[in-house]
Coordinates of C-alpha atoms in Angstrom, one line a residue:
M1 CA 162.2 131.9 105.6
S2 CA 159.2 129.1 105.2
Q3 CA 155.6 130.0 105.5
W4 CA 154.6 126.4 107.0
T5 CA 154.5 125.8 110.7
S6 CA 153.7 121.8 110.8
S7 CA 154.1 119.1 108.1
V8 CA 151.9 115.9 106.9
G9 CA 153.4 113.3 105.8
A10 CA 152.6 111.4 102.7
P11 CA 151.4 108.1 104.4
Q12 CA 149.4 110.3 106.8
L13 CA 148.0 112.3 104.0
A14 CA 147.1 109.3 101.8
R15 CA 145.2 107.5 105.1
L16 CA 143.2 110.7 105.8
L17 CA 142.3 110.8 102.0
G18 CA 141.6 107.2 102.1
S19 CA 138.9 107.7 105.0
Q20 CA 137.0 110.1 102.7
H21 CA 136.5 107.0 100.3
S22 CA 138.9 105.4 97.7
R23 CA 138.1 103.7 94.5
G24 CA 140.5 102.1 92.1
G25 CA 143.4 103.9 93.7
T26 CA 142.1 107.8 93.1
V27 CA 140.1 109.5 95.6
T28 CA 136.8 110.2 94.5
P29 CA 133.8 112.3 96.6
L30 CA 131.6 109.7 98.4
G31 CA 128.4 109.2 96.3
G32 CA 129.3 111.9 93.7
R33 CA 129.8 112.0 90.1
R34 CA 133.1 110.4 88.9
A35 CA 135.5 113.4 88.4
P36 CA 139.1 113.7 86.8
A37 CA 141.6 112.1 89.1
Y38 CA 143.3 115.3 89.9
R39 CA 139.8 117.2 90.7
S40 CA 139.2 114.3 93.4
L41 CA 142.5 114.7 94.9
A42 CA 142.3 118.5 95.2
D43 CA 138.6 118.2 96.6
G44 CA 140.1 115.7 99.1
I45 CA 142.8 117.9 100.3
R46 CA 140.4 120.9 100.3
L47 CA 137.9 119.1 102.5
L48 CA 140.6 117.9 104.9
V49 CA 141.6 121.8 105.5
F50 CA 138.1 122.8 105.9
E51 CA 137.4 120.0 108.5
G52 CA 140.5 121.1 110.5
R53 CA 142.2 117.5 109.9
V54 CA 144.9 119.0 108.1
P55 CA 145.9 122.3 109.6
V56 CA 146.4 125.5 107.9
A57 CA 149.9 126.4 107.4
A58 CA 151.0 122.6 107.1
R59 CA 153.7 121.6 104.6
L60 CA 152.1 118.6 102.2
P61 CA 154.4 115.9 101.0
A62 CA 156.3 116.5 97.9
E63 CA 154.5 115.3 94.5
R64 CA 156.7 112.5 93.9
E65 CA 156.3 111.1 97.4
L66 CA 152.3 111.5 97.5
A67 CA 152.2 110.0 94.3
A68 CA 153.9 107.0 95.6
A69 CA 151.7 106.8 98.5
L70 CA 148.7 107.0 96.6
S71 CA 149.6 104.9 93.7
V72 CA 148.9 107.6 91.2
S73 CA 150.9 109.4 88.7
R74 CA 153.1 112.4 89.6
T75 CA 151.2 114.5 87.0
T76 CA 148.1 113.8 88.7
V77 CA 149.4 115.3 92.2
A78 CA 151.2 118.3 90.3
A79 CA 147.8 119.1 88.8
A80 CA 146.0 118.8 92.3
Y81 CA 148.3 121.0 93.8
E82 CA 148.2 123.4 90.9
A83 CA 144.4 123.5 91.4
L84 CA 144.5 124.0 95.0
R85 CA 147.0 126.9 93.9
G86 CA 144.5 128.5 92.0
E87 CA 141.8 128.2 94.4
G88 CA 143.8 129.5 97.1
F89 CA 144.1 126.6 99.3
L90 CA 147.7 126.0 98.9
E91 CA 151.0 128.0 98.7
S92 CA 154.1 127.2 97.5
R93 CA 157.7 128.6 97.2
R94 CA 160.9 127.3 95.5
G95 CA 162.8 125.6 98.1
A96 CA 160.2 125.9 101.0
G97 CA 157.9 123.4 99.3
S98 CA 153.9 123.9 99.5
W99 CA 151.6 124.2 102.5
T100 CA 147.8 124.8 103.2
A101 CA 146.2 128.0 103.2
V102 CA 142.7 129.1 103.1
P103 CA 141.3 131.9 100.4
A104 CA 141.2 135.4 101.6
G105 CA 137.5 136.1 103.2
N106 CA 137.0 132.4 104.1
P107 CA 137.2 131.3 108.0
L108 CA 139.8 129.4 109.3
P109 CA 138.5 125.8 109.7
T110 CA 137.1 125.3 112.9
R111 CA 137.5 121.9 115.3
G112 CA 134.3 122.2 116.5
L113 CA 130.7 124.3 115.9
D114 CA 130.2 127.2 118.2
P115 CA 126.8 128.2 119.0
L116 CA 125.6 130.7 116.4
P117 CA 125.7 134.3 117.5
P118 CA 121.8 135.6 118.2
E119 CA 121.9 137.9 115.0
A120 CA 122.2 134.9 112.8
A121 CA 119.2 133.2 114.0
G122 CA 116.8 134.6 111.5
S123 CA 118.6 133.0 108.3
V124 CA 120.5 129.8 109.4
I125 CA 119.3 126.7 111.4
D126 CA 121.7 125.8 114.1
L127 CA 121.8 122.1 113.9
G128 CA 125.6 122.1 115.6
C129 CA 124.9 122.8 119.1
A130 CA 122.8 120.0 121.0
A131 CA 121.4 122.1 123.5
L132 CA 118.0 123.5 124.5
T133 CA 116.6 126.9 125.7
A134 CA 115.9 127.0 129.4
P135 CA 113.2 125.2 131.0
E136 CA 111.0 128.4 132.6
P137 CA 109.9 129.2 135.1
W138 CA 112.2 127.1 136.7
L139 CA 115.5 128.6 135.6
T140 CA 113.9 132.2 137.4
R141 CA 112.9 130.6 140.2
A142 CA 116.1 128.5 140.7
F143 CA 118.3 132.0 140.8
Q144 CA 115.6 133.9 142.8
G145 CA 116.1 131.0 145.2
A146 CA 119.9 131.2 145.1
L147 CA 119.7 135.0 145.8
G148 CA 118.0 134.2 149.0
E149 CA 120.7 132.1 150.1
L150 CA 123.5 134.1 149.0
P151 CA 124.0 136.5 152.0
P152 CA 126.1 134.1 154.3
Y153 CA 128.3 133.4 151.4
A154 CA 128.8 136.9 150.5
H155 CA 130.9 137.1 153.7
T156 CA 133.5 134.9 152.8
H157 CA 136.1 134.7 150.0
G158 CA 133.7 132.9 147.8
D159 CA 136.4 130.3 146.4
Y160 CA 135.1 126.6 147.3
P161 CA 137.5 124.3 145.1
A162 CA 135.6 121.2 146.2
G163 CA 132.2 123.0 145.7
L164 CA 129.6 124.4 148.2
P165 CA 129.1 121.9 150.9
A166 CA 125.2 122.1 150.3
L167 CA 125.6 121.0 146.7
R168 CA 128.2 118.3 147.7
Q169 CA 125.8 116.9 150.2
A170 CA 122.8 117.3 147.7
L171 CA 124.5 115.5 144.6
A172 CA 125.8 112.7 147.1
D173 CA 122.1 112.4 148.4
R174 CA 121.0 111.8 144.9
Y175 CA 123.6 109.1 144.2
T176 CA 122.4 107.6 147.3
A177 CA 118.8 107.8 146.3
R178 CA 119.6 105.7 143.1
G179 CA 121.3 103.0 145.2
I180 CA 124.9 103.9 145.4
P181 CA 125.6 105.0 148.8
T182 CA 127.8 108.2 148.4
M183 CA 129.6 110.7 150.9
P184 CA 130.0 114.4 150.0
E185 CA 133.5 113.8 150.1
Q186 CA 133.2 111.5 147.1
I187 CA 132.1 114.8 145.1
M188 CA 133.9 117.4 143.5
V189 CA 131.8 120.3 141.9
T190 CA 133.5 121.6 138.7
T191 CA 132.8 124.0 135.8
G192 CA 130.4 121.9 133.3
A193 CA 131.3 118.4 132.8
M194 CA 134.1 119.7 130.0
G195 CA 135.7 121.0 133.2
A196 CA 135.2 117.7 134.9
V197 CA 136.8 115.8 132.2
A198 CA 140.0 118.2 131.7
A199 CA 140.7 118.0 135.3
I200 CA 140.7 114.1 135.3
C201 CA 142.6 114.0 132.2
K202 CA 145.2 116.4 133.5
L203 CA 145.4 114.3 136.7
L204 CA 145.5 110.8 135.0
A205 CA 146.3 111.0 131.6
G206 CA 149.6 113.2 130.9
R207 CA 151.0 113.9 127.4
G208 CA 151.6 110.6 125.5
E209 CA 149.3 108.5 127.8
R210 CA 147.1 106.1 125.9
V211 CA 143.1 106.8 126.4
A212 CA 140.6 104.3 125.0
V213 CA 137.5 106.2 123.5
E214 CA 134.3 104.9 122.2
S215 CA 134.5 105.4 118.2
P216 CA 132.4 107.6 117.4
S217 CA 132.1 109.6 120.8
Y218 CA 132.0 113.2 121.9
A219 CA 133.6 115.7 119.6
N220 CA 134.5 118.3 122.2
V221 CA 135.8 115.7 124.8
L222 CA 137.8 114.1 122.0
Q223 CA 139.6 117.3 121.0
L224 CA 140.4 118.2 124.6
M225 CA 142.2 115.0 124.9
R226 CA 144.1 115.3 121.7
E227 CA 145.0 118.7 123.0
A228 CA 146.2 117.3 126.3
G229 CA 148.4 115.1 124.2
A230 CA 146.6 111.8 125.0
R231 CA 147.2 108.9 122.6
L232 CA 143.5 107.9 121.7
V233 CA 142.7 104.6 121.2
P234 CA 139.2 104.2 119.2
V235 CA 137.0 101.0 120.0
A236 CA 134.1 100.7 117.8
M237 CA 130.5 100.9 119.2
A238 CA 128.2 97.8 118.6
D239 CA 125.9 97.8 115.6
G240 CA 122.9 100.0 115.8
L241 CA 121.9 100.9 119.4
A242 CA 123.1 97.8 120.9
G243 CA 125.7 99.6 123.3
W244 CA 129.4 98.6 123.5
D245 CA 131.4 96.0 121.6
L246 CA 132.5 94.0 124.6
A247 CA 134.8 91.7 122.6
A248 CA 136.8 95.0 121.0
W249 CA 136.8 96.4 124.4
R250 CA 138.4 93.6 126.1
Q251 CA 141.0 93.4 123.3
V252 CA 142.2 97.1 123.5
L253 CA 142.2 97.0 127.2
R254 CA 144.8 93.9 127.0
D255 CA 146.5 94.9 124.1
A256 CA 146.9 98.8 124.5
A257 CA 146.8 98.9 128.4
P258 CA 145.3 102.4 128.3
R259 CA 145.6 104.5 131.4
M260 CA 142.0 105.9 131.3
A261 CA 138.9 104.9 129.2
Y262 CA 136.0 107.4 128.4
V263 CA 132.5 106.3 127.8
I264 CA 129.1 107.4 127.6
A265 CA 126.6 104.6 128.9
D266 CA 123.6 106.4 129.1
F267 CA 122.0 107.7 125.6
H268 CA 125.5 108.0 123.9
N269 CA 126.7 111.2 122.0
P270 CA 126.2 110.8 119.2
T271 CA 124.5 107.7 118.6
G272 CA 122.1 107.7 121.2
A273 CA 122.9 104.0 122.3
L274 CA 121.9 102.8 126.0
A275 CA 124.4 100.3 127.3
P276 CA 122.6 97.2 128.9
E277 CA 123.4 96.7 132.6
E278 CA 125.4 93.5 132.0
Q279 CA 127.9 95.4 129.4
R280 CA 128.3 98.1 132.3
R281 CA 129.0 95.3 134.8
E282 CA 131.5 93.6 132.3
L283 CA 133.2 96.8 131.2
V284 CA 134.1 97.6 134.7
E285 CA 135.4 94.4 135.4
A286 CA 137.7 94.4 132.3
A287 CA 138.7 98.0 132.9
R288 CA 139.6 96.7 136.5
A289 CA 141.6 93.8 135.6
A290 CA 143.4 95.9 133.1
G291 CA 144.3 98.8 135.5
T292 CA 142.4 101.3 133.4
V293 CA 140.3 103.9 135.2
L294 CA 137.1 104.3 133.6
I295 CA 135.4 107.6 132.9
A296 CA 131.8 107.4 133.0
D297 CA 130.0 110.4 131.4
E298 CA 126.3 110.4 132.4
T299 CA 125.5 113.9 131.5
M300 CA 122.5 112.5 129.0
S301 CA 121.2 110.1 132.0
D302 CA 118.1 112.3 132.6
L303 CA 116.8 112.5 129.0
V304 CA 114.8 109.3 129.0
L305 CA 112.2 110.1 126.3
D306 CA 110.2 106.8 125.9
E307 CA 108.1 105.9 128.7
D308 CA 108.8 102.1 128.2
V309 CA 112.6 102.5 128.8
E310 CA 114.2 101.6 132.3
L311 CA 117.5 102.9 133.0
P312 CA 119.9 100.4 133.8
R313 CA 122.1 101.0 137.0
P314 CA 124.8 103.8 136.8
V315 CA 128.0 102.4 135.5
C316 CA 129.5 103.5 139.1
A317 CA 127.1 100.9 141.0
F318 CA 129.7 98.3 139.8
D319 CA 132.3 100.3 141.4
P320 CA 130.8 102.0 144.6
A321 CA 133.9 102.9 146.0
G322 CA 134.9 105.0 142.9
S323 CA 138.3 103.6 142.8
S324 CA 138.0 102.0 139.1
V325 CA 135.1 104.2 137.8
I326 CA 134.8 107.9 138.1
T327 CA 131.7 109.3 137.2
V328 CA 131.0 112.8 135.5
G329 CA 127.8 114.8 135.6
S330 CA 126.6 118.0 134.8
A331 CA 123.4 120.3 134.7
S332 CA 124.2 121.7 131.3
K333 CA 122.1 118.6 129.2
S334 CA 119.3 117.8 131.9
F335 CA 118.6 121.6 132.6
W336 CA 120.4 124.2 130.5
A337 CA 124.0 124.6 128.8
G338 CA 124.0 128.1 130.1
L339 CA 124.3 126.6 133.7
R340 CA 127.7 125.7 133.8
I341 CA 127.5 123.4 136.8
G342 CA 129.3 120.0 136.5
W343 CA 130.3 117.4 139.2
V344 CA 132.9 114.4 139.7
R345 CA 132.0 111.5 141.6
A346 CA 135.1 109.3 142.6
A347 CA 137.1 107.7 145.6
P348 CA 137.7 110.5 148.4
D349 CA 141.5 110.3 147.7
I350 CA 140.8 110.8 144.0
V351 CA 138.9 114.0 144.9
R352 CA 141.5 115.6 146.9
S353 CA 144.0 115.1 144.3
L354 CA 141.6 116.8 141.9
V355 CA 140.8 119.4 144.2
A356 CA 144.6 120.2 145.0
A357 CA 145.6 120.4 141.5
R358 CA 142.6 123.1 140.7
A359 CA 144.6 125.8 141.8
W360 CA 146.3 125.9 138.8
A361 CA 143.3 125.7 136.8
D362 CA 140.1 127.7 137.6
L363 CA 140.2 127.7 141.4
A364 CA 136.3 127.1 142.0
T365 CA 132.9 127.3 140.4
P366 CA 130.7 130.5 140.6
V367 CA 129.0 130.3 143.8
L368 CA 125.5 131.8 142.5
D369 CA 125.4 129.2 140.0
Q370 CA 125.9 126.3 142.6
L371 CA 123.3 127.6 144.6
A372 CA 120.8 127.7 142.0
V373 CA 121.4 123.9 141.3
T374 CA 121.2 123.3 145.2
W375 CA 117.9 124.8 145.2
L376 CA 116.6 122.7 142.1
L377 CA 117.9 119.5 143.7
N378 CA 116.6 120.2 147.0
T379 CA 113.0 121.2 145.8
E380 CA 110.6 119.8 143.2
G381 CA 112.5 122.2 140.6
W382 CA 114.7 119.7 139.3
E383 CA 112.0 117.1 138.6
E384 CA 109.9 119.4 137.1
S385 CA 112.4 120.8 134.6
I386 CA 113.5 117.4 133.7
A387 CA 110.0 116.4 133.1
I388 CA 109.6 119.8 131.0
R389 CA 112.9 118.8 129.2
R390 CA 111.9 115.4 128.2
S391 CA 108.5 116.6 126.6
T392 CA 110.2 119.0 124.6
T393 CA 113.0 116.9 123.4
R394 CA 110.5 114.0 122.5
E395 CA 108.2 116.2 120.4
N396 CA 111.7 118.0 118.7
R397 CA 112.8 114.4 118.0
D398 CA 109.6 113.0 116.7
A399 CA 109.3 116.2 114.5
L400 CA 112.7 115.8 113.2
V401 CA 112.2 112.0 112.2
A402 CA 109.2 112.6 110.4
A403 CA 110.6 115.5 108.3
L404 CA 113.7 113.5 107.7
R405 CA 111.4 110.5 106.4
R406 CA 109.6 112.6 104.0
H407 CA 112.7 114.7 102.4
L408 CA 115.6 112.2 103.1
P409 CA 114.2 108.6 102.8
D410 CA 117.5 107.0 102.1
W411 CA 119.2 107.8 105.0
E412 CA 119.6 105.5 107.7
Y413 CA 119.2 105.6 111.4
T414 CA 118.1 104.1 114.3
V415 CA 115.8 106.1 116.7
P416 CA 117.1 106.6 120.0
H417 CA 114.8 106.1 123.4
G418 CA 116.8 109.1 124.8
G419 CA 119.3 111.7 124.8
L420 CA 119.5 114.6 122.4
T421 CA 121.1 113.4 119.2
L422 CA 120.5 111.1 116.0
W423 CA 123.4 109.5 114.1
A424 CA 122.6 109.6 110.5
R425 CA 124.2 107.4 107.7
T426 CA 124.1 109.8 104.8
G427 CA 123.0 107.4 101.9
G428 CA 126.8 107.0 100.7
L429 CA 127.3 110.9 100.6
S430 CA 130.0 112.8 102.3
G431 CA 128.8 114.2 105.4
S432 CA 131.5 116.7 105.1
R433 CA 130.4 117.8 102.0
I434 CA 126.8 117.8 103.0
A435 CA 127.7 120.3 105.9
E436 CA 129.7 122.2 103.7
A437 CA 126.6 122.6 101.4
G438 CA 124.5 123.1 104.0
E439 CA 126.2 126.0 105.8
R440 CA 125.9 127.8 102.4
L441 CA 122.0 127.2 102.4
G442 CA 121.5 128.3 106.0
V443 CA 121.6 124.9 107.9
R444 CA 124.6 124.1 110.2
V445 CA 125.4 120.3 111.1
P446 CA 128.3 118.5 112.3
S447 CA 129.6 116.2 109.9
G448 CA 130.5 112.6 111.1
P449 CA 134.7 113.0 111.3
R450 CA 134.2 115.4 113.8
F451 CA 133.2 112.4 116.1
G452 CA 135.7 110.0 115.0
V453 CA 139.5 109.6 115.4
D454 CA 141.5 110.2 112.3
G455 CA 138.9 110.9 110.0
A456 CA 136.5 108.3 110.2
F457 CA 132.6 108.5 109.8
E458 CA 132.6 110.5 106.5
G459 CA 129.4 109.4 105.7
Y460 CA 127.4 110.4 108.6
V461 CA 125.8 113.4 110.5
R462 CA 124.9 114.3 113.9
L463 CA 121.5 115.8 114.2
P464 CA 120.3 117.1 117.7
F465 CA 116.7 117.4 118.8
T466 CA 116.4 121.1 119.3
V467 CA 114.0 122.0 116.4
N468 CA 110.3 121.5 115.9
G469 CA 107.2 122.1 113.7
A470 CA 108.2 124.4 110.7
V471 CA 111.5 124.9 111.6
A472 CA 112.3 121.3 111.6
E473 CA 110.5 120.6 108.1
E474 CA 112.8 123.6 106.9
A475 CA 115.7 122.1 108.1
A476 CA 115.0 118.8 106.5
T477 CA 114.3 120.5 103.4
R478 CA 117.7 122.7 103.3
L479 CA 119.6 119.4 104.2
A480 CA 117.9 117.3 101.1
E481 CA 119.1 120.4 98.8
A482 CA 122.6 119.9 100.3
A483 CA 122.5 116.0 99.8
H484 CA 121.2 116.8 96.5
L485 CA 124.2 119.2 95.5
V486 CA 126.7 116.8 96.7
A487 CA 125.2 113.8 94.7
S488 CA 125.2 115.7 91.7
G489 CA 128.6 117.4 92.0
A490 CA 127.3 121.2 92.3
T491 CA 128.3 123.9 94.5
A492 CA 126.1 125.7 96.9
A493 CA 128.3 128.7 96.8
A494 CA 125.7 131.0 94.8
E495 CA 123.1 130.2 97.4
T496 CA 121.8 132.8 99.8
P497 CA 120.5 131.8 103.0
R498 CA 116.8 132.0 103.3
T499 CA 115.0 133.6 106.5
Y500 CA 112.4 131.7 108.5
V501 CA 110.3 132.1 111.1
A502 CA 111.2 130.4 114.4

């Protein structure tokens, strides 16, 4: 019986390896010293396994097939396979072929970066999670207020598939105050923004449906859509922080006719771009003409960090009825990630369909959390909390950028005016290798390919605005060490993470 559970064809593997960087027909590390061809090939496959882009227990192509696809000798492929077997990343058996593995004691590659456990906080700086601590005292006050409103709900079954009427009304009032008249019937409360996107995907984008996405885009949503069976169609962002490439969007909407498109107009994750108002209008018009439903994620819209920046009107302002634009919002980025309250704004018939389908998902969202957000929105708590969040994030951004300029002056980025993330080009080095070396040096950072489709953005990392002061300085120091190791072709395997004082 074979030990592999899936397979990777030679053209597919060649494409994935090529996305890491190809020179003269042989795969080499980005920015690293020239290695023997077999070593570069082995390193490339190992990196794909670490990144999860080639699954564990995936059957690799036969040596002759891969050699032809890469235009290298069969001897090169055979030597690379032998090196991987010796390192524990490949297993083989006569008649069954060769399949990927991980050495004993190594964790399986993950598709995302989970938050660090609290006991690791003293030795590892976590730049993987773009989330901040709660803006006290408002979290405590919100739940104290929620407890005061809880008794009447305790006498009910507690399931409100569309959300508590009071919260739906508060959210509708908030959109109306922003210039988009909204009824409570246009609002559905969800368990976080991810719950909202998952529900929309299930309703609109069945297995095999095309979904257009920005390239790069939010890693967790990309993975959610992949696992739902969507066929992702990437659309490149404009250069710098200029927002969307409208010509590229028009072409994709016309040629691919995607059922759905997912965009982040306000302080895009990961780049921080803010789409201008005219781009929003034109994209809505193009999507409507193509019959594509536009999912507008505005979870970062409250995080304006510079006083001279004025937010354009929301994407849904150009489709007020909500038939072509479905808006997703959340308290998790604006307030606290532990408060898992999200929402959908759409046409009433779409909301009814989403609510009807919820019986087979999570039924409803926790009542106490909904009451806490309702209390925040109906008092000064929301705006006061947002002011705290903006101030903290601005200080973190400025500290991180200053530290990067001191320790990594060759990295390229445009500092965004809002949001939680910086998208950095790593000076010609492999972001995946920097992430791997950084983990061993005590700093976690997600590499660019997590935010792309099919291995793109190898030369980037995403850095969140979650650390300040000495911690930001130490994070940049460790990243600089990791970059030096990658550039020199060395390894950080023997390093022991250092402790630091948060």
